[in-house]
Amino acid sequence: IDHVCRAQTSVHLAEQQIGNRNFIRCTLGDIFNGAQSKQDGKVAVFSPFGMGVLDLALGELVCKLATEKNCGTVIDSFFPVPWIQRGN
């Protein structure tokens, strides 16, 4: 967890703003290997940090597993409409 709480990442900035790391419950690995379980009514946030290609690979795995288990939330407005589809 120390590696993500540096270099002005969103997690680092949140830690600085509230003054502690109590909002960090576990790592993604902890959830995958069963060391931590889903908490009803709580949101799990994946905050990648490190080599970009590894972040993409892990993100793809998370998306695949979530789709297979029919869990997670799709936010349709997350990505903007591509410029080529805007008709400008």
PDB file of C-alpha atoms in Angstrom:
ATOM      1  CA  ILE A   1       0.000   0.000   0.000  1.00  0.00           C
ATOM      2  CA  ASP A   2       2.936   2.327   0.597  1.00  0.00           C
ATOM      3  CA  HIS A   3       3.778   2.376  -3.125  1.00  0.00           C
ATOM      4  CA  VAL A   4       0.406   3.861  -4.096  1.00  0.00           C
ATOM      5  CA  CYS A   5       0.473   6.514  -1.352  1.00  0.00           C
ATOM      6  CA  ARG A   6       3.170   8.580  -3.042  1.00  0.00           C
ATOM      7  CA  ALA A   7       3.891  10.515  -6.229  1.00  0.00           C
ATOM      8  CA  GLN A   8       0.682  12.551  -6.042  1.00  0.00           C
ATOM      9  CA  THR A   9      -1.560   9.613  -7.014  1.00  0.00           C
ATOM     10  CA  SER A  10      -5.267  10.033  -6.311  1.00  0.00           C
ATOM     11  CA  VAL A  11      -4.875   7.765  -3.272  1.00  0.00           C
ATOM     12  CA  HIS A  12      -1.911   9.827  -2.047  1.00  0.00           C
ATOM     13  CA  LEU A  13      -3.856  13.073  -2.441  1.00  0.00           C
ATOM     14  CA  ALA A  14      -6.858  11.594  -0.595  1.00  0.00           C
ATOM     15  CA  GLU A  15      -4.529  10.499   2.227  1.00  0.00           C
ATOM     16  CA  GLN A  16      -3.082  14.009   2.447  1.00  0.00           C
ATOM     17  CA  GLN A  17      -6.514  15.613   2.431  1.00  0.00           C
ATOM     18  CA  ILE A  18      -8.037  13.487   5.207  1.00  0.00           C
ATOM     19  CA  GLY A  19      -4.819  12.926   7.136  1.00  0.00           C
ATOM     20  CA  ASN A  20      -4.795   9.108   7.245  1.00  0.00           C
ATOM     21  CA  ARG A  21      -5.034   5.913   5.199  1.00  0.00           C
ATOM     22  CA  ASN A  22      -7.992   4.414   7.035  1.00  0.00           C
ATOM     23  CA  PHE A  23     -10.005   4.401   3.798  1.00  0.00           C
ATOM     24  CA  ILE A  24      -7.635   1.758   2.357  1.00  0.00           C
ATOM     25  CA  ARG A  25      -8.920  -1.646   3.420  1.00  0.00           C
ATOM     26  CA  CYS A  26      -6.816  -4.023   1.338  1.00  0.00           C
ATOM     27  CA  THR A  27      -5.097  -4.623  -1.977  1.00  0.00           C
ATOM     28  CA  LEU A  28      -6.689  -6.019  -5.110  1.00  0.00           C
ATOM     29  CA  GLY A  29      -4.577  -9.142  -4.568  1.00  0.00           C
ATOM     30  CA  ASP A  30      -6.188  -9.595  -1.144  1.00  0.00           C
ATOM     31  CA  ILE A  31      -9.619  -9.656  -2.781  1.00  0.00           C
ATOM     32  CA  PHE A  32      -8.526 -12.015  -5.575  1.00  0.00           C
ATOM     33  CA  ASN A  33      -6.925 -14.560  -3.260  1.00  0.00           C
ATOM     34  CA  GLY A  34      -9.790 -14.468  -0.751  1.00  0.00           C
ATOM     35  CA  ALA A  35      -7.864 -12.849   2.117  1.00  0.00           C
ATOM     36  CA  GLN A  36     -10.495 -10.071   2.070  1.00  0.00           C
ATOM     37  CA  SER A  37     -14.087 -10.380   0.941  1.00  0.00           C
ATOM     38  CA  LYS A  38     -16.624  -8.029  -0.548  1.00  0.00           C
ATOM     39  CA  GLN A  39     -18.387  -5.855   2.003  1.00  0.00           C
ATOM     40  CA  ASP A  40     -22.093  -5.325   1.310  1.00  0.00           C
ATOM     41  CA  GLY A  41     -22.931  -1.711   0.682  1.00  0.00           C
ATOM     42  CA  LYS A  42     -19.262  -0.754   0.268  1.00  0.00           C
ATOM     43  CA  VAL A  43     -17.497   0.277  -2.914  1.00  0.00           C
ATOM     44  CA  ALA A  44     -14.226  -1.329  -3.994  1.00  0.00           C
ATOM     45  CA  VAL A  45     -11.996   1.093  -5.894  1.00  0.00           C
ATOM     46  CA  PHE A  46      -9.179  -0.186  -8.096  1.00  0.00           C
ATOM     47  CA  SER A  47      -6.422   2.434  -8.223  1.00  0.00           C
ATOM     48  CA  PRO A  48      -3.651   1.204 -10.538  1.00  0.00           C
ATOM     49  CA  PHE A  49      -0.140   2.486 -10.009  1.00  0.00           C
ATOM     50  CA  GLY A  50       3.063   1.257 -11.582  1.00  0.00           C
ATOM     51  CA  MET A  51       4.030   0.185 -15.081  1.00  0.00           C
ATOM     52  CA  GLY A  52       1.235   1.150 -17.444  1.00  0.00           C
ATOM     53  CA  VAL A  53       1.253  -2.139 -19.354  1.00  0.00           C
ATOM     54  CA  LEU A  54       0.827  -4.087 -16.105  1.00  0.00           C
ATOM     55  CA  ASP A  55      -2.023  -1.784 -15.072  1.00  0.00           C
ATOM     56  CA  LEU A  56      -3.749  -2.476 -18.394  1.00  0.00           C
ATOM     57  CA  ALA A  57      -3.291  -6.233 -18.058  1.00  0.00           C
ATOM     58  CA  LEU A  58      -4.620  -6.250 -14.504  1.00  0.00           C
ATOM     59  CA  GLY A  59      -7.492  -3.950 -15.445  1.00  0.00           C
ATOM     60  CA  GLU A  60      -8.453  -6.300 -18.276  1.00  0.00           C
ATOM     61  CA  LEU A  61      -8.389  -9.262 -15.867  1.00  0.00           C
ATOM     62  CA  VAL A  62     -10.548  -7.396 -13.335  1.00  0.00           C
ATOM     63  CA  CYS A  63     -13.046  -6.504 -16.071  1.00  0.00           C
ATOM     64  CA  LYS A  64     -13.134 -10.101 -17.343  1.00  0.00           C
ATOM     65  CA  LEU A  65     -13.652 -11.594 -13.876  1.00  0.00           C
ATOM     66  CA  ALA A  66     -16.299  -9.023 -12.957  1.00  0.00           C
ATOM     67  CA  THR A  67     -18.155  -9.717 -16.203  1.00  0.00           C
ATOM     68  CA  GLU A  68     -18.007 -13.487 -15.618  1.00  0.00           C
ATOM     69  CA  LYS A  69     -19.359 -13.061 -12.083  1.00  0.00           C
ATOM     70  CA  ASN A  70     -21.929 -10.461 -13.175  1.00  0.00           C
ATOM     71  CA  CYS A  71     -20.708  -7.901 -10.662  1.00  0.00           C
ATOM     72  CA  GLY A  72     -19.541  -4.322 -10.838  1.00  0.00           C
ATOM     73  CA  THR A  73     -21.125  -1.199 -12.233  1.00  0.00           C
ATOM     74  CA  VAL A  74     -20.867   0.032 -15.808  1.00  0.00           C
ATOM     75  CA  ILE A  75     -20.740   3.824 -16.037  1.00  0.00           C
ATOM     76  CA  ASP A  76     -21.846   4.528 -19.600  1.00  0.00           C
ATOM     77  CA  SER A  77     -20.814   8.186 -19.465  1.00  0.00           C
ATOM     78  CA  PHE A  78     -17.282   7.431 -18.187  1.00  0.00           C
ATOM     79  CA  PHE A  79     -15.624   7.779 -21.591  1.00  0.00           C
ATOM     80  CA  PRO A  80     -16.469  10.770 -23.811  1.00  0.00           C
ATOM     81  CA  VAL A  81     -17.881  10.259 -27.298  1.00  0.00           C
ATOM     82  CA  PRO A  82     -14.889   9.781 -29.654  1.00  0.00           C
ATOM     83  CA  TRP A  83     -14.236  12.874 -31.762  1.00  0.00           C
ATOM     84  CA  ILE A  84     -14.760  10.919 -34.983  1.00  0.00           C
ATOM     85  CA  GLN A  85     -18.322  10.081 -33.875  1.00  0.00           C
ATOM     86  CA  ARG A  86     -19.211  13.636 -32.863  1.00  0.00           C
ATOM     87  CA  GLY A  87     -19.842  14.786 -36.439  1.00  0.00           C
ATOM     88  CA  ASN A  88     -18.017  18.098 -36.003  1.00  0.00           C
TER      89      ASN A  88
END
